[in-house]
PDB file of C-alpha atoms in Angstrom:
ATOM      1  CA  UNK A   1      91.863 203.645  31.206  1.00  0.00           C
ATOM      2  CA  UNK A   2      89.503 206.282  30.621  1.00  0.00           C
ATOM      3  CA  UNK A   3      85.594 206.489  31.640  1.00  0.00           C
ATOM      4  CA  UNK A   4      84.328 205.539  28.447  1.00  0.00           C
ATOM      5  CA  UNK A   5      86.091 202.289  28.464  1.00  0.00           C
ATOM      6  CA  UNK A   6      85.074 201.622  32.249  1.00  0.00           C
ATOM      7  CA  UNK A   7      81.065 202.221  32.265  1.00  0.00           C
ATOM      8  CA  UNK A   8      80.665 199.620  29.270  1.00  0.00           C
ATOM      9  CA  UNK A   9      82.685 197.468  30.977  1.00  0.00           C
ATOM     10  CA  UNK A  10      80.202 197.505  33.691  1.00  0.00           C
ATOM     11  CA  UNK A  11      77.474 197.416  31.973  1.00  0.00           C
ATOM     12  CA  UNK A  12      78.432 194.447  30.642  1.00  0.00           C
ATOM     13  CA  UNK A  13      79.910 192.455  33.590  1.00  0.00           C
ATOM     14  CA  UNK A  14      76.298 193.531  35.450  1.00  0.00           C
ATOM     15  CA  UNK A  15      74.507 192.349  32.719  1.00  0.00           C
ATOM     16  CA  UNK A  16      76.092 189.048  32.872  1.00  0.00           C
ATOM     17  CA  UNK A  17      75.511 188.607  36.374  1.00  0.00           C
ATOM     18  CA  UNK A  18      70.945 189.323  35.736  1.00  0.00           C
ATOM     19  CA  UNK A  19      71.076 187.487  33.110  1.00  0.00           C
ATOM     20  CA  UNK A  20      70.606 184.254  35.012  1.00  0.00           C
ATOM     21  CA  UNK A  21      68.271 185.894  37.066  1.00  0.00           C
ATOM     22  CA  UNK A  22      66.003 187.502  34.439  1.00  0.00           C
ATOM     23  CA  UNK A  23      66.163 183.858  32.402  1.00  0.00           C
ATOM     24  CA  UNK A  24      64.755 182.679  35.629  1.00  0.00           C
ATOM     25  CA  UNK A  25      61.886 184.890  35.813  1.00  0.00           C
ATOM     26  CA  UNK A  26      61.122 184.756  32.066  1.00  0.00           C
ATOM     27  CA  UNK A  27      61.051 180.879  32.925  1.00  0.00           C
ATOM     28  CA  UNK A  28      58.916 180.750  35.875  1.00  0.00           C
ATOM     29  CA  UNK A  29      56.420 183.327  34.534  1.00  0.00           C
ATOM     30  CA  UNK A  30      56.411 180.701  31.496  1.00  0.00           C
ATOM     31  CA  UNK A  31      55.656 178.145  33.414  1.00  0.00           C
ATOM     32  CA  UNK A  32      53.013 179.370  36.079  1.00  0.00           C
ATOM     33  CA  UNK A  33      51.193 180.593  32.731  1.00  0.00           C
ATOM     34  CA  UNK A  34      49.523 177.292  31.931  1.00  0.00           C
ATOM     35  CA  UNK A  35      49.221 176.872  35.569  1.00  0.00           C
ATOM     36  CA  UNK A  36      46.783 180.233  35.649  1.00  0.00           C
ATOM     37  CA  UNK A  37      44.932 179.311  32.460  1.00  0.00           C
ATOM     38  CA  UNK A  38      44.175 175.880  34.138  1.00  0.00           C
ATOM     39  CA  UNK A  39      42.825 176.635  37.003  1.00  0.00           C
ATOM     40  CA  UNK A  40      40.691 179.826  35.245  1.00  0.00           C
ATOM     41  CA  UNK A  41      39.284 177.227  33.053  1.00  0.00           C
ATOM     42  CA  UNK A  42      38.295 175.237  36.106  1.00  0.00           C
ATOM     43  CA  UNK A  43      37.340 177.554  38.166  1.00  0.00           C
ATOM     44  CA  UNK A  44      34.317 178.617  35.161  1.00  0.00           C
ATOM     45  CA  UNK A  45      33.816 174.808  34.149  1.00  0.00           C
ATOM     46  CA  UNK A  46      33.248 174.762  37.988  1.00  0.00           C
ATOM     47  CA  UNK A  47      30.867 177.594  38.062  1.00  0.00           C
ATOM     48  CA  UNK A  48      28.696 176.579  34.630  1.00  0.00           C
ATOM     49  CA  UNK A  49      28.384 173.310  36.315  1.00  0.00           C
ATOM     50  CA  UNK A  50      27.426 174.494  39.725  1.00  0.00           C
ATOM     51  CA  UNK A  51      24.911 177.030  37.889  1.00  0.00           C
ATOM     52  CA  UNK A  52      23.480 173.671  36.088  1.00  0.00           C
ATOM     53  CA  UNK A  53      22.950 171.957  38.528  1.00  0.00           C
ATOM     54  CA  UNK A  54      20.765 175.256  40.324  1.00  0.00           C
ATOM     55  CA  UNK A  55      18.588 175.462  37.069  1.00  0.00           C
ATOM     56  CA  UNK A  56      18.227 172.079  36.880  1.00  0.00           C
ATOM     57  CA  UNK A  57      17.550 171.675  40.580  1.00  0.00           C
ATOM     58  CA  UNK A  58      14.845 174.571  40.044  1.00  0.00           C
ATOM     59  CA  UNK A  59      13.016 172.962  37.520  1.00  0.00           C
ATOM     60  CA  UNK A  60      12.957 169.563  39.313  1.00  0.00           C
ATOM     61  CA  UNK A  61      11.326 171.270  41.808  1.00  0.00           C
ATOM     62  CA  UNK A  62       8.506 173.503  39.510  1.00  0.00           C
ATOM     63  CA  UNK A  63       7.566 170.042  37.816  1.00  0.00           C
ATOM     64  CA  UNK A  64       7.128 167.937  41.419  1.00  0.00           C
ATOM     65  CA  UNK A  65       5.324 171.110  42.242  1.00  0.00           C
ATOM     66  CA  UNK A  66       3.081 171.064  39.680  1.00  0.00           C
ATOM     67  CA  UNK A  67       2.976 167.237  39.315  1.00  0.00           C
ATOM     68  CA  UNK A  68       1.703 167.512  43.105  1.00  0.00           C
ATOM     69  CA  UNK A  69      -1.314 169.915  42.100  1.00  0.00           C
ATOM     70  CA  UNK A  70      -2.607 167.863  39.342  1.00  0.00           C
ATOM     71  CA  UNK A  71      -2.765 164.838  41.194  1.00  0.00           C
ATOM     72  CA  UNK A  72      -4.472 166.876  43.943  1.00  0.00           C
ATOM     73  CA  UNK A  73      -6.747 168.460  40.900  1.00  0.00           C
ATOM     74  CA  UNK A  74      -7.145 164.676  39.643  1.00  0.00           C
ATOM     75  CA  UNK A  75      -7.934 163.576  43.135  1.00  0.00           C
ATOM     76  CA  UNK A  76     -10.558 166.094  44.124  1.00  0.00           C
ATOM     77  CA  UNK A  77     -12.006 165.525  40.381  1.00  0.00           C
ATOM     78  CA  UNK A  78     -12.118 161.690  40.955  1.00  0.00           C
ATOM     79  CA  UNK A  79     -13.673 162.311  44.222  1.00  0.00           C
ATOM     80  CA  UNK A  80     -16.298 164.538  42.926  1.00  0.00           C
ATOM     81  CA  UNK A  81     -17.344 162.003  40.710  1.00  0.00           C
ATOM     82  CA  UNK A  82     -17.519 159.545  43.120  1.00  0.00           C
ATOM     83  CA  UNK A  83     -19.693 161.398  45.191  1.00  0.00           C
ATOM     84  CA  UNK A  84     -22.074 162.236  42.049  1.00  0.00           C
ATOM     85  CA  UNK A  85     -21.932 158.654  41.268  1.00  0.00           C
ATOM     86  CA  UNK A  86     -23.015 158.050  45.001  1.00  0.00           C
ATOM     87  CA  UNK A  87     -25.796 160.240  44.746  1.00  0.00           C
ATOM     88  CA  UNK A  88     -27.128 159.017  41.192  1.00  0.00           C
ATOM     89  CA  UNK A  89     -27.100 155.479  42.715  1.00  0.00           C
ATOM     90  CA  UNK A  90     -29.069 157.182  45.771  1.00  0.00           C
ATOM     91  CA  UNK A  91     -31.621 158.521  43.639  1.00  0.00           C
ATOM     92  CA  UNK A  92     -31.904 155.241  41.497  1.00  0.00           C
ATOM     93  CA  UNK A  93     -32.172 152.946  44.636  1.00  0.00           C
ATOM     94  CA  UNK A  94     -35.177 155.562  45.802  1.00  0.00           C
ATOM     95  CA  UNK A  95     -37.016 155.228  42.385  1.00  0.00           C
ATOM     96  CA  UNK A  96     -36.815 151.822  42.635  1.00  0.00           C
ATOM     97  CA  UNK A  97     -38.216 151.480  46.013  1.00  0.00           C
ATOM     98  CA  UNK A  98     -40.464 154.212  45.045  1.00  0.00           C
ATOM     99  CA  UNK A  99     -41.461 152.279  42.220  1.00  0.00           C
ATOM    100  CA  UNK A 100     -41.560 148.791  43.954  1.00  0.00           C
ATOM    101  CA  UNK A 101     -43.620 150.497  46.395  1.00  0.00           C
ATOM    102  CA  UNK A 102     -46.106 151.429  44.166  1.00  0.00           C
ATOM    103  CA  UNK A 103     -46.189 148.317  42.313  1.00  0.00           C
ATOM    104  CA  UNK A 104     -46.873 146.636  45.537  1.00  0.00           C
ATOM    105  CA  UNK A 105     -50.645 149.077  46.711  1.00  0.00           C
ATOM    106  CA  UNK A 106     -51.778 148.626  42.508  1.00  0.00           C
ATOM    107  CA  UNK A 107     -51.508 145.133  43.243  1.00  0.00           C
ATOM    108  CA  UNK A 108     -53.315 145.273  46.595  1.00  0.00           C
ATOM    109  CA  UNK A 109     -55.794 147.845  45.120  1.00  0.00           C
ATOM    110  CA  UNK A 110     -56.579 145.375  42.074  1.00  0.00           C
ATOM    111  CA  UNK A 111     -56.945 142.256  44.858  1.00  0.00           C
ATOM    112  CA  UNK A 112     -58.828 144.500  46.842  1.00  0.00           C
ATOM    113  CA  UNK A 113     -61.519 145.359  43.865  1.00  0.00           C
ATOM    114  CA  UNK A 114     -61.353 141.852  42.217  1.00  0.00           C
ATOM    115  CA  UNK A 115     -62.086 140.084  46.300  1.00  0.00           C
ATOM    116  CA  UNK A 116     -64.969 142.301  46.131  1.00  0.00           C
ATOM    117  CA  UNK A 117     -66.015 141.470  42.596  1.00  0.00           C
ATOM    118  CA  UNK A 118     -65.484 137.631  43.467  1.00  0.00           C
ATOM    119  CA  UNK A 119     -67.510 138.029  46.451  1.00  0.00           C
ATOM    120  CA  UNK A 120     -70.576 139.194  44.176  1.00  0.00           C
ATOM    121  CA  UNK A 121     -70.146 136.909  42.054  1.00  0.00           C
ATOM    122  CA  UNK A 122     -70.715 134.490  45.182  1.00  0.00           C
ATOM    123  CA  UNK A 123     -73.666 135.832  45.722  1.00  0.00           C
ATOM    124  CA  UNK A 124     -75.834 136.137  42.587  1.00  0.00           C
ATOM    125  CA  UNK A 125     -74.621 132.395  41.844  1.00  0.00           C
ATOM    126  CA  UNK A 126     -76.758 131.294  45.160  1.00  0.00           C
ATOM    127  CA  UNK A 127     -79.267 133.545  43.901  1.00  0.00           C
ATOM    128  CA  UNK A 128     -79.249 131.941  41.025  1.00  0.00           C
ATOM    129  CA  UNK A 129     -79.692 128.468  42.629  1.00  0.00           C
ATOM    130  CA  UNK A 130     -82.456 129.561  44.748  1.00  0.00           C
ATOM    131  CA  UNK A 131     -84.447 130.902  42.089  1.00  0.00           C
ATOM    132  CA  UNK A 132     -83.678 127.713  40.314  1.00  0.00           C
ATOM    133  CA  UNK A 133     -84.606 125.297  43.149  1.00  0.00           C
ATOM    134  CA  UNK A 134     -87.885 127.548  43.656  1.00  0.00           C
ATOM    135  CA  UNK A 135     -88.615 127.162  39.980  1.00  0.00           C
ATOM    136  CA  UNK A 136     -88.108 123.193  40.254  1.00  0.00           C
ATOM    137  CA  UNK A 137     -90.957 122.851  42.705  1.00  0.00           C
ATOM    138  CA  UNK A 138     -93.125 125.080  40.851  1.00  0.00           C
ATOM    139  CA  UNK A 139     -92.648 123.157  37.798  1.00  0.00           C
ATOM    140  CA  UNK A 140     -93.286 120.198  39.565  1.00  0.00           C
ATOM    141  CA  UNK A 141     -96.833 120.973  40.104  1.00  0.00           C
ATOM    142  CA  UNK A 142     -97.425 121.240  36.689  1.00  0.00           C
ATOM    143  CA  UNK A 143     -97.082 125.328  36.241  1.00  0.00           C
ATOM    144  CA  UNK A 144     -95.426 126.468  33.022  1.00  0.00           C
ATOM    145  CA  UNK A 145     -91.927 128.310  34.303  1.00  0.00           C
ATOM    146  CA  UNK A 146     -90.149 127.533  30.814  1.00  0.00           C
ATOM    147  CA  UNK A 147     -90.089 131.433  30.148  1.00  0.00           C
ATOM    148  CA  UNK A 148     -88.893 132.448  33.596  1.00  0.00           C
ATOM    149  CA  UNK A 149     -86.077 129.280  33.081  1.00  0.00           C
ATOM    150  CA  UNK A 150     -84.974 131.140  29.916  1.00  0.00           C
ATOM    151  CA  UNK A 151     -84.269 134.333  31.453  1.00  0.00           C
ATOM    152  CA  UNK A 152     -82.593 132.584  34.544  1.00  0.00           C
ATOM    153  CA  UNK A 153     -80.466 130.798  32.010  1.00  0.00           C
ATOM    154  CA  UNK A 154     -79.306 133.873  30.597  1.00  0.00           C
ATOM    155  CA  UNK A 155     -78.001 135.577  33.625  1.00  0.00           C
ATOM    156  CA  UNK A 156     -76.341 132.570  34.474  1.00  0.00           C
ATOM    157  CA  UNK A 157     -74.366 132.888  30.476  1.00  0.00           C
ATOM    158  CA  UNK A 158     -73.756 136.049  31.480  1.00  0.00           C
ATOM    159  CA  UNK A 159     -72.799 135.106  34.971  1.00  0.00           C
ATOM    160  CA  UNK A 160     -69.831 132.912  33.218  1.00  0.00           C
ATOM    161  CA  UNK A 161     -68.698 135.780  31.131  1.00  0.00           C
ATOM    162  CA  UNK A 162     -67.922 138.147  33.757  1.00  0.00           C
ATOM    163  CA  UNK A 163     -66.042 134.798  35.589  1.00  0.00           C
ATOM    164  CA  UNK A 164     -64.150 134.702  32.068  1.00  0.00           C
ATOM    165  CA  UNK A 165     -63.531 138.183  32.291  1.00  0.00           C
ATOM    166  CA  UNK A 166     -62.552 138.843  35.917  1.00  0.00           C
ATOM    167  CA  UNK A 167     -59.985 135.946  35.418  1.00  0.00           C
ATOM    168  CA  UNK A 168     -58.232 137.699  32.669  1.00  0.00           C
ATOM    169  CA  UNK A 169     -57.757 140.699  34.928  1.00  0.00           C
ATOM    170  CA  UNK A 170     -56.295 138.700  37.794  1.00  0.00           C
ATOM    171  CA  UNK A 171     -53.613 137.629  35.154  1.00  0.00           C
ATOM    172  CA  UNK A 172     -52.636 140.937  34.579  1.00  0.00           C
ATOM    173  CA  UNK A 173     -53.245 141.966  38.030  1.00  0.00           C
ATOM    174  CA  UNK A 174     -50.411 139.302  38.683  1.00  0.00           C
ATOM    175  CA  UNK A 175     -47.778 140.136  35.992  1.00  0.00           C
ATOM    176  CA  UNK A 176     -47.748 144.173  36.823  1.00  0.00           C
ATOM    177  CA  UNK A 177     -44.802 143.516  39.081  1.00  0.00           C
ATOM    178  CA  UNK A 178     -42.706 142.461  36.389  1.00  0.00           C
ATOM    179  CA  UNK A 179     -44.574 145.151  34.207  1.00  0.00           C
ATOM    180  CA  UNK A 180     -42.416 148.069  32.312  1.00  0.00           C
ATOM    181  CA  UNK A 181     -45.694 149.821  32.409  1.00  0.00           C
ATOM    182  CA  UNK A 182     -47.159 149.050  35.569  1.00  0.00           C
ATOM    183  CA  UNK A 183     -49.503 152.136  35.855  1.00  0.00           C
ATOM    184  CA  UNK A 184     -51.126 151.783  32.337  1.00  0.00           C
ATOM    185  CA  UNK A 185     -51.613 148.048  32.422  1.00  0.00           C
ATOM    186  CA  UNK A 186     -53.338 149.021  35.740  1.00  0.00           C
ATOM    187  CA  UNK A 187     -55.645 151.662  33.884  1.00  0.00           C
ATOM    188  CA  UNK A 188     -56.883 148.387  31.508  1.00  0.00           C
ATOM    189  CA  UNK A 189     -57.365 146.275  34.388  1.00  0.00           C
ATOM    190  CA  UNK A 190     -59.256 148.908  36.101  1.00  0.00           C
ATOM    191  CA  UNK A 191     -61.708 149.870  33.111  1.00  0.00           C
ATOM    192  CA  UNK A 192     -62.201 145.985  32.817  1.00  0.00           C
ATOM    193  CA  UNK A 193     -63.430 145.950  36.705  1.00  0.00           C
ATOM    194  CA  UNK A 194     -65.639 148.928  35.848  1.00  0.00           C
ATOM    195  CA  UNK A 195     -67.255 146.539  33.037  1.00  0.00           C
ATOM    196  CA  UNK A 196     -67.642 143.800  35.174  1.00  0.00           C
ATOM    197  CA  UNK A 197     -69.099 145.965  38.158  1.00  0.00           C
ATOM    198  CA  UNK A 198     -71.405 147.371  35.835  1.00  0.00           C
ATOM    199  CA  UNK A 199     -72.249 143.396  33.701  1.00  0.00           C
ATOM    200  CA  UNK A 200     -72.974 142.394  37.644  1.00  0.00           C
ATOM    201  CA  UNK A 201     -75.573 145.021  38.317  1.00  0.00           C
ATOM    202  CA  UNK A 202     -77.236 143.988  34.939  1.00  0.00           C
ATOM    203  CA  UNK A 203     -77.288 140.291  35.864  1.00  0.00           C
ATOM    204  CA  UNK A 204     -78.951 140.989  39.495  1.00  0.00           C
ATOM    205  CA  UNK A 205     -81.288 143.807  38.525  1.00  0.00           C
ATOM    206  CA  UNK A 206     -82.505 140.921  35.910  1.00  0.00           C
ATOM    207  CA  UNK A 207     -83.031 138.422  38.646  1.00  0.00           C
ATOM    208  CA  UNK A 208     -84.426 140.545  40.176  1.00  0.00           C
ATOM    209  CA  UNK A 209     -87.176 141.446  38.305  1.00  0.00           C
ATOM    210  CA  UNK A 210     -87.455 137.035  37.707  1.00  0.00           C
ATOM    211  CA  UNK A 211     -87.928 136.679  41.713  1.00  0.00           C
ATOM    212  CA  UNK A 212     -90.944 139.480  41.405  1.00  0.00           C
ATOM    213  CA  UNK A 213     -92.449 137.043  38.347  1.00  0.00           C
ATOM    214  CA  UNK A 214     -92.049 134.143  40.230  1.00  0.00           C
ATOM    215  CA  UNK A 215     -93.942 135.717  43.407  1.00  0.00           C
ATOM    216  CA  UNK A 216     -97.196 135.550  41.228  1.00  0.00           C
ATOM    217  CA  UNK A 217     -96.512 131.685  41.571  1.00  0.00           C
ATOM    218  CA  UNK A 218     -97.680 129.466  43.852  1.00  0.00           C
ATOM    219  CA  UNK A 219     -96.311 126.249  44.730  1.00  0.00           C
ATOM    220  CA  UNK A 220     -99.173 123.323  44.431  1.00  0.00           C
ATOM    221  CA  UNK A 221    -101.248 125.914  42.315  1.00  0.00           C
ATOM    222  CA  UNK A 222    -102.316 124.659  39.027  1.00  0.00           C
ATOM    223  CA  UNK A 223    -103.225 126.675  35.687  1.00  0.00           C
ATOM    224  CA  UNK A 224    -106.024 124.224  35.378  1.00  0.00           C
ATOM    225  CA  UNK A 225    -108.782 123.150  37.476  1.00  0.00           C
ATOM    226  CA  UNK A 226    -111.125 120.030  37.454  1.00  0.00           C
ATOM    227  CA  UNK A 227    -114.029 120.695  37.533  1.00  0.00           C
ATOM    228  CA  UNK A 228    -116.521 119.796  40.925  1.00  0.00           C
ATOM    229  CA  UNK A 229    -118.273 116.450  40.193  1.00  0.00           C
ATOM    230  CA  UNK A 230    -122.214 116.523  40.636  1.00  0.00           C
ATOM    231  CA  UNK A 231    -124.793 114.632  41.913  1.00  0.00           C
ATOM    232  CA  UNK A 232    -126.475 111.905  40.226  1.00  0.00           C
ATOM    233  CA  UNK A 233    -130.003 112.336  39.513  1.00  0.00           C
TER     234      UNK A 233
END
């Protein structure tokens, strides 16, 4: 046999003995193939979730975070309204106390003036009745008074007027309480009490000057005398 015949034989008998062995291989490479790609595509399926779930877990967070600082915003806004809306009704509780206050010395001031008034009016009235009474007796002894009794009757109209008058002030002396307007309905009342101080000082300088006429009067004096009689011849 020569060497050209031997080698191929060789060849070929060591071929036939890898051939399992490389069919094998080929086999198992095959196989682990699907084995790799599976677990690659895991392995990233498991990383894109993982990196989901971060960005996801990130922006939970940012919104709590800035849910948290507008309810803090909302709740220091809510509380400075609260605390203007305390103040406002501080304020408006002081006007109104303020206000009730001053309702409270106009209406003593107006008592005050129309007690005084009252008290004057007291007083000319008895004047009046004195002069009266005096002018009874005088009349009585047959003296003409009918022209003082005019004037007395006069003051004594007037005398009613003023009463008329200081009445209607005391009504609205009484209603400025409940008054809108409290400190104008006050300026009317007052310029009415001004009248009626001023009416008053008419009426008494007027009797007045009646008490100095009836001083020239005498009770039991007559206007006309009889005359002495004589004696007989």
């Amino acid at each position: 046999m020569t060497a050209r015949k031997f080698f191929p034989t060789i060849k070929n008998t060591a071929m036939k003995r890898l051939l399992p062995v490389i069919s094998l291989v080929l086999l198992l490479a095959v196989s682990a193939t699907p084995l790799y790609a599976q677990d690659s595509t895991t392995g990233t399926t498991e990383r894109k979730t993982t990196t989901t779930d971060r960005v996801q877990s990130l922006k939970d967070r940012l919104q709590l975070k800035r849910e948290t600082a507008q309810e803090k915003k909302e709740a220091r806004e809510e509380k400075r309204e609260e605390s203007k809306a305390t103040r406002e009704a501080k304020i408006e509780q002081r006007k109104a106390q303020l206000e009730e206050r001053r309702k409270v010395r106009i209406k003593e001031l107006g008592s005050k003036m129309t007690r005084r008034l009252d008290a004057a009016i007291d007083r000319i009235a008895k004047l009046i009745e004195r002069i009266e009474s005096r002018l009874e007796k005088i009349a009585s002894t047959g003296q003409d008074t009918s022209a003082i009794q005019a004037k007395v009757s006069d003051s004594k109209n007037k005398l009613e007027s003023v009463k008329l008058k200081l009445a209607g002030a005391k009504t609205t002396l009484a209603a400025l309480p409940d008054s809108e307007t409290p400190q104008d309905q006050f300026k009317t009342v007052h310029e009415t009490i001004k009248e009626i101080s001023t009416e008053l000082k008419e009426i008494h300088t007027s009797l007045a000057q009646i008490i100095g006429s009836i001083k020239g009067l005498r009770v039991g004096q007559n206007r006309t005398t009889s005359p002495s009689p004589t004696a007989t011849q």
